[in-house]
mmCIF file of C-alpha atoms in Angstrom:
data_model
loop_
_atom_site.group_PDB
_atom_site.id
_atom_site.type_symbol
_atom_site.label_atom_id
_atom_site.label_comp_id
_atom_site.label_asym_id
_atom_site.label_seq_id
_atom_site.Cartn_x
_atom_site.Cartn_y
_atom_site.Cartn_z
ATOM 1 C CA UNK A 110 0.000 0.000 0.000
ATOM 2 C CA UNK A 111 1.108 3.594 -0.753
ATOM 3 C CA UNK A 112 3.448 4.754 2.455
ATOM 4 C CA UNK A 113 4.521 8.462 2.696
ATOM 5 C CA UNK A 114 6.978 8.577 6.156
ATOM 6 C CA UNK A 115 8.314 12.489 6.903
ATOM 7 C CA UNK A 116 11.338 12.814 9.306
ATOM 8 C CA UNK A 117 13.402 15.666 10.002
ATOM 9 C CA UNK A 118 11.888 17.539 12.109
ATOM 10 C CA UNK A 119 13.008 19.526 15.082
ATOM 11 C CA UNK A 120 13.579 22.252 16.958
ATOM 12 C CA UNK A 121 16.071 24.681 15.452
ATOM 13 C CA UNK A 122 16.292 28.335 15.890
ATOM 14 C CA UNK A 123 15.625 31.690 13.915
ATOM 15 C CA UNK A 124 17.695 31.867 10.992
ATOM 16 C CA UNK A 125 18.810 28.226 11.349
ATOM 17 C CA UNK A 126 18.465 25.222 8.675
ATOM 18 C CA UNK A 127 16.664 22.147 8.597
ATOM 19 C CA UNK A 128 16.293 19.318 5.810
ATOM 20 C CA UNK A 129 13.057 17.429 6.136
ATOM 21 C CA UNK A 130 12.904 13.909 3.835
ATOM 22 C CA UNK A 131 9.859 11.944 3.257
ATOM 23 C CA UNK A 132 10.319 8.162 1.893
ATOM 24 C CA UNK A 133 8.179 6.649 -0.221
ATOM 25 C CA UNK A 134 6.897 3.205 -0.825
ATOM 26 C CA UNK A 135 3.915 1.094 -2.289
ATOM 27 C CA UNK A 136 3.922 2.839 -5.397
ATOM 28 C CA UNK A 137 6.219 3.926 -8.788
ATOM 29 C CA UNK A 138 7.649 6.771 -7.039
ATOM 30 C CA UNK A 139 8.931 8.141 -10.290
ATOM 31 C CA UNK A 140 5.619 8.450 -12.176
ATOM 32 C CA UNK A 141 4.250 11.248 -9.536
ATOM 33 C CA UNK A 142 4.210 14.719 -8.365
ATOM 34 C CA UNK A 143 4.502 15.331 -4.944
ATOM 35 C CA UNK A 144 4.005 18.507 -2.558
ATOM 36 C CA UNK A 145 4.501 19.775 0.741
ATOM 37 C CA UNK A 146 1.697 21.326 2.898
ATOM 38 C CA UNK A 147 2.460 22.752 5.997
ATOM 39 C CA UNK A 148 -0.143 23.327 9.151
ATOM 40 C CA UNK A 149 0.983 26.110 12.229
ATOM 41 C CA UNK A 150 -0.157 24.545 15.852
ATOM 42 C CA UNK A 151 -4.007 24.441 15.905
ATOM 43 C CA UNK A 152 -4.057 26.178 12.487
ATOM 44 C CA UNK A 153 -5.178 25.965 8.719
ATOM 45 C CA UNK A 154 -3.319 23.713 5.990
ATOM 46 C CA UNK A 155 -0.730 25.645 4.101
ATOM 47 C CA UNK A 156 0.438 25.016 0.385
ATOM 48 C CA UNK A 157 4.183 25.102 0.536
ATOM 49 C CA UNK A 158 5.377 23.339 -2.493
ATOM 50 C CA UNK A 159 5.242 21.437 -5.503
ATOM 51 C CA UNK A 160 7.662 19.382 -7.172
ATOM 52 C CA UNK A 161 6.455 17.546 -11.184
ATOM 53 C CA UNK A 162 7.437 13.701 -11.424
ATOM 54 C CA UNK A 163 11.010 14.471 -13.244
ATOM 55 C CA UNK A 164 11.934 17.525 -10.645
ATOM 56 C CA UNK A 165 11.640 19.846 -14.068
ATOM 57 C CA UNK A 166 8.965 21.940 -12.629
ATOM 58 C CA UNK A 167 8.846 23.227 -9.271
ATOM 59 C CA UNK A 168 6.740 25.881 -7.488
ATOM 60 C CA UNK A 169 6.729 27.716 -4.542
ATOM 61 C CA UNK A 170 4.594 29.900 -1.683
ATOM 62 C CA UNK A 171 5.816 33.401 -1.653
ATOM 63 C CA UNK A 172 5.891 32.939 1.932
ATOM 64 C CA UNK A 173 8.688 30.530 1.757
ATOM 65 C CA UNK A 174 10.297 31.121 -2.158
ATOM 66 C CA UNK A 175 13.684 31.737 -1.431
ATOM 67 C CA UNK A 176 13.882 30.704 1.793
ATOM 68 C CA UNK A 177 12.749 26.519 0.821
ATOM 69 C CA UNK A 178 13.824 24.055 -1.456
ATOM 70 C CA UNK A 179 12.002 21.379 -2.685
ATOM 71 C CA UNK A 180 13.711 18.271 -4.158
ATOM 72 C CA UNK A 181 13.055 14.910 -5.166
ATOM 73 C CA UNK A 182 15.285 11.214 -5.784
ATOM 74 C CA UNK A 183 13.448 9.106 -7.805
ATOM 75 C CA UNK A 184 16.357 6.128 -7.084
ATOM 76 C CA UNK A 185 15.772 6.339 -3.767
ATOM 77 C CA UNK A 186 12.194 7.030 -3.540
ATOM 78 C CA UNK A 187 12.633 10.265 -1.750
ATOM 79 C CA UNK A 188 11.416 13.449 -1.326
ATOM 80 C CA UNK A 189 13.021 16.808 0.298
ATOM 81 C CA UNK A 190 12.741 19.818 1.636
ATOM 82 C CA UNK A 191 15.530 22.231 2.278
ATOM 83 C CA UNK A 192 14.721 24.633 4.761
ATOM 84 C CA UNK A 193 17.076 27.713 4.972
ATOM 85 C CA UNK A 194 16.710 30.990 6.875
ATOM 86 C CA UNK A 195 13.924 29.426 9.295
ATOM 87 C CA UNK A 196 11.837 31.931 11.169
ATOM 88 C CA UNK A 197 9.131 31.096 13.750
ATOM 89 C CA UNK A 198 6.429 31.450 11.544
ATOM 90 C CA UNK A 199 7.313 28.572 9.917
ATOM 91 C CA UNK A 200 6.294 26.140 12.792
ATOM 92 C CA UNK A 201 4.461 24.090 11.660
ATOM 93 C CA UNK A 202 3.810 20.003 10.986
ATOM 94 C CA UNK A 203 4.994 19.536 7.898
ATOM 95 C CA UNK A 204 3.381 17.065 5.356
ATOM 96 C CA UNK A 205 4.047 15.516 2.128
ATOM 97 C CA UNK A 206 1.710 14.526 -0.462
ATOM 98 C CA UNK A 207 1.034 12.421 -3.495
ATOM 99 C CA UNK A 208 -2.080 13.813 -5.572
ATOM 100 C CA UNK A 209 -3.303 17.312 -4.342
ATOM 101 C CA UNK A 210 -3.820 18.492 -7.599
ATOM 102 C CA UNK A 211 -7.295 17.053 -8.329
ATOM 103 C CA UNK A 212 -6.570 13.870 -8.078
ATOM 104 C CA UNK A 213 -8.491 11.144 -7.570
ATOM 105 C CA UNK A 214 -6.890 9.833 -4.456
ATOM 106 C CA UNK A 215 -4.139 11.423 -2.391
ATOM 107 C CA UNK A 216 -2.296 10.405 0.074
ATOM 108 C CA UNK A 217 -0.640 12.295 3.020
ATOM 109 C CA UNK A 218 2.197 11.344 5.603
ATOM 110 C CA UNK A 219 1.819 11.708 9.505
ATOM 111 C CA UNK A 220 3.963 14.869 9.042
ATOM 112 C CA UNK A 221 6.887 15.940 10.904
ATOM 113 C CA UNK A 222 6.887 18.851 13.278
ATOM 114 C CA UNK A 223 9.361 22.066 12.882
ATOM 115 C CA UNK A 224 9.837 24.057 15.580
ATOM 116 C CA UNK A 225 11.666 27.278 15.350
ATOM 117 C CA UNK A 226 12.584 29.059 18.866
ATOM 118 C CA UNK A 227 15.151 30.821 20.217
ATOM 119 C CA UNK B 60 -4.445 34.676 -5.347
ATOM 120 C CA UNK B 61 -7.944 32.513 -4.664
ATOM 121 C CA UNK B 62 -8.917 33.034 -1.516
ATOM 122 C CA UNK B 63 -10.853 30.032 -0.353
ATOM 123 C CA UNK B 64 -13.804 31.394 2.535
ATOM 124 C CA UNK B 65 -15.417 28.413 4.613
ATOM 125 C CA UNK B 66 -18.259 28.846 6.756
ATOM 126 C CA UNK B 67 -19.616 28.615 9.824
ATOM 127 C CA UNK B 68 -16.065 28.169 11.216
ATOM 128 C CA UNK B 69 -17.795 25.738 13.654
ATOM 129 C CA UNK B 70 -21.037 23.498 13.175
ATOM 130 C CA UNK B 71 -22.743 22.239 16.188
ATOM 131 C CA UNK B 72 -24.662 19.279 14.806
ATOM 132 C CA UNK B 73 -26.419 16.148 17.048
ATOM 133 C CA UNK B 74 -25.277 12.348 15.418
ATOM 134 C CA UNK B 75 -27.994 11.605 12.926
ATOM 135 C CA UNK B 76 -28.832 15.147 11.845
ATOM 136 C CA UNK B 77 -27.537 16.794 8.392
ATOM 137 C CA UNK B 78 -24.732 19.213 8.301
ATOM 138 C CA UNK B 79 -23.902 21.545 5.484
ATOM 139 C CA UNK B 80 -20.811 23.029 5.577
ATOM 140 C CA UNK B 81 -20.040 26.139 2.622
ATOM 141 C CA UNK B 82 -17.287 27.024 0.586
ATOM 142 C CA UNK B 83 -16.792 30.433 -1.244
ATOM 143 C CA UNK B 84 -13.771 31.241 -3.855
ATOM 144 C CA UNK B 85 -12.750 34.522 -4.607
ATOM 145 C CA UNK B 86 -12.884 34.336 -8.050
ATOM 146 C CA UNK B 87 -14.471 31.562 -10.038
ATOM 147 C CA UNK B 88 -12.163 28.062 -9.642
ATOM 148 C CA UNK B 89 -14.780 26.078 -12.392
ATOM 149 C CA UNK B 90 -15.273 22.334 -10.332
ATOM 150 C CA UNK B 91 -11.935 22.331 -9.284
ATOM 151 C CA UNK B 92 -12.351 21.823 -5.658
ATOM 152 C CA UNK B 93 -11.501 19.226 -3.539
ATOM 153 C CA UNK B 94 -12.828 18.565 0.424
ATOM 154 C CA UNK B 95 -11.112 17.085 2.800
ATOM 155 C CA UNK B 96 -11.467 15.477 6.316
ATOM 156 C CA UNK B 97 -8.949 16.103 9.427
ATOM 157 C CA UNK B 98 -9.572 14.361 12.613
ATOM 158 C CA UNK B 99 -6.950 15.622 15.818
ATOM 159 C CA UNK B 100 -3.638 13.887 15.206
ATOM 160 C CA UNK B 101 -3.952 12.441 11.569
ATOM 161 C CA UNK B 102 -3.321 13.902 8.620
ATOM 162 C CA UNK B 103 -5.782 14.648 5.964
ATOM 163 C CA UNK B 104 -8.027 12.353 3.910
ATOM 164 C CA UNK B 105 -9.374 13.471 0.641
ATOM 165 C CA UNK B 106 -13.264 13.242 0.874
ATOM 166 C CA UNK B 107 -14.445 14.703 -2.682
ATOM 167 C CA UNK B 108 -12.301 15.984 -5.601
ATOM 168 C CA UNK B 109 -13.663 17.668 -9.040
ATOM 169 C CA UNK B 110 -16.496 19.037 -6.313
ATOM 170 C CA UNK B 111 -18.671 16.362 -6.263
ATOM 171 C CA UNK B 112 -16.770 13.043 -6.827
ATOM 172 C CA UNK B 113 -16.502 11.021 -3.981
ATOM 173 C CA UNK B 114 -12.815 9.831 -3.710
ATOM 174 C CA UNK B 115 -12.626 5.817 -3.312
ATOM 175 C CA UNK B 116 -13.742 3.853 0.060
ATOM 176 C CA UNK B 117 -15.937 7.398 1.224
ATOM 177 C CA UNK B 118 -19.131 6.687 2.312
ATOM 178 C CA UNK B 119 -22.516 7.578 0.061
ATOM 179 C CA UNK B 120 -23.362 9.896 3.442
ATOM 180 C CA UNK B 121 -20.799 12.558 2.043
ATOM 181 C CA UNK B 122 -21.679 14.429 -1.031
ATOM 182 C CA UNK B 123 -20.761 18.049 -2.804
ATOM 183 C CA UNK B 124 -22.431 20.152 -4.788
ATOM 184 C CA UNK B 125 -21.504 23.672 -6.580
ATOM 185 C CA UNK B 126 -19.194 25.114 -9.018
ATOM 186 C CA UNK B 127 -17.819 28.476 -10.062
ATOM 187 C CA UNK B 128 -17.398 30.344 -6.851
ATOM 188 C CA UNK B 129 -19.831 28.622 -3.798
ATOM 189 C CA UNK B 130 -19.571 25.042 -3.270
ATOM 190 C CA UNK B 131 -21.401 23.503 -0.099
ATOM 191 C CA UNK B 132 -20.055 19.711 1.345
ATOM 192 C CA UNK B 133 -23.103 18.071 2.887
ATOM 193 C CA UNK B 134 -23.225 15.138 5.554
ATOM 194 C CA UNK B 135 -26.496 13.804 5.462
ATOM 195 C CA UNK B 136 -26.436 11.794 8.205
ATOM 196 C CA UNK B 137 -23.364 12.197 11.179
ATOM 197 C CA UNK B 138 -22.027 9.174 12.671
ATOM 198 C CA UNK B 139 -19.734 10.013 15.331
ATOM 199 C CA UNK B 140 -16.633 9.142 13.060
ATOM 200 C CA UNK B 141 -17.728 12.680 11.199
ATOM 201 C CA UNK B 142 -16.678 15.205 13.808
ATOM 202 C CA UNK B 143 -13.539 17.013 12.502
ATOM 203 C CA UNK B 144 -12.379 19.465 10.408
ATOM 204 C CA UNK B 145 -13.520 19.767 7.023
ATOM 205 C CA UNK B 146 -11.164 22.071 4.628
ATOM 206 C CA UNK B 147 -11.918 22.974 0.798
ATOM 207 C CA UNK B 148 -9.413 23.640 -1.936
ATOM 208 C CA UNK B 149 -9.145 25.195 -5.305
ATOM 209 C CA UNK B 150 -6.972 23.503 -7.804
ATOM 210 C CA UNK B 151 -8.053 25.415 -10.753
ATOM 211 C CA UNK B 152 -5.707 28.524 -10.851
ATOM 212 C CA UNK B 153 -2.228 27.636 -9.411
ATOM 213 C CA UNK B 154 0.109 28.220 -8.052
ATOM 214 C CA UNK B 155 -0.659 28.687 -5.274
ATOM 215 C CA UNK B 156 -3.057 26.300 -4.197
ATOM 216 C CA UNK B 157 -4.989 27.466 -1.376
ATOM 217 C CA UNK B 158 -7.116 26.083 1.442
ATOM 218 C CA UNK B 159 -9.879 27.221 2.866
ATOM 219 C CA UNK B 160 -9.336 27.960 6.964
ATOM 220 C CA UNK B 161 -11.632 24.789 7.718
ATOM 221 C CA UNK B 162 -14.757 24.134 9.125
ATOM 222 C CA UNK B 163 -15.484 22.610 12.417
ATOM 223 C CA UNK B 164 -18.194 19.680 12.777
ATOM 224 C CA UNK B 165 -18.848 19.249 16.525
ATOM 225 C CA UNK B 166 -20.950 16.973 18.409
ATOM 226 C CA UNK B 167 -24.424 19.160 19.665
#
């Protein structure tokens, strides 16, 4: 069965780094897009990223362009996210995706939390 | 930018009654909307895409309705699995794609 598993996560401070990965498995890896959504403590889901199948098209949130980098492995069945320049509005539990885009299933992983504090 | 307006922000609704839960976009977004379901903890589970498809496995209880600009998710019967949070999302003019801030469903 499909499998999305985030880890990364932690608690880093304001203008530190952080690279979250999220593995993939029950599924051709290589044949989908994939995203990253993002939800603040008791908050709203937040678009944060997109990444095409190949890695040859990639979009951002203003909120984060510059800032994140989305990436993707297709050997490995693996999914990133570079996060550079962290500020504490980006806590949040951080999710990756398979089929947000009107899809007609998507799946989500459990998310891994970022925590940015001094 | 669509912005993606949900309301009430929370429903108050006994098991076995029908909720109706509304979803306004900020400029037209056609049927491309999705709905999905977030209970505390998990992550969330696509309910609806294309605004009134049911995604595979979700009950015949669920069902969505609209297009252009208001879209309304319906529950026409809660079972006490049904209390979460409901969010909508446009998928028509991206990026970005945006959310709705979520609706709610709580047990009367």
């Amino acid at each position: 069965q499909v499998q999305l598993v985030e880890s990364g996560g932690g608690l880093v401070k304001p203008g530190g780094s952080l690279r979250l990965s999220c593995a993939a498995s029950g599924f051709t890896f290589s044949d989908y897009y994939m995203s990253w959504i993002r939800q603040a403590p008791g908050k709203g889901l937040e678009w944060v990223s997109y990444i095409s199948s190949s890695g040859s098209t990639i979009y951002y949130a203003d909120s984060v362009k510059g800032r994140l980098t989305i990436s993707r492995d297709n050997a490995k069945n693996s999914l990133y996210l570079q996060m550079n320049s962290l500020r504490a509005e980006d806590t949040a539990v951080y999710y990756c995706a398979r089929g947000i885009v009107g899809a007609t299933s998507s799946y989500w992983g459990q998310g891994t939390l970022v925590t940015v504090s001094s | 930018e669509i912005v993606m307006t949900q309301s009430p922000a929370t429903l108050s609704v006994s098991p076995g009654e029908r909720a109706t839960l509304s979803c306004r976009a900020s400029q037209s977004v056609s049927s491309n909307l999705a709905w999905y379901q977030q209970k505390p903890g998990q992550a969330p589970r696509l309910l609806i895409y294309g605004a009134s498809t049911r995604a595979t496995g979700i009950p015949d209880r669920f069902s969505g309705s609209g297009s252009g600009t208001e879209f309304t998710l319906t529950i026409s019967s809660l079972q006490s699995e049904d209390f979460a949070v409901y969010y909508c999302q446009q998928y028509n003019n991206w990026p970005p794609l945006t959310f709705g801030g979520g609706t709610k469903v709580e047990i009367k």
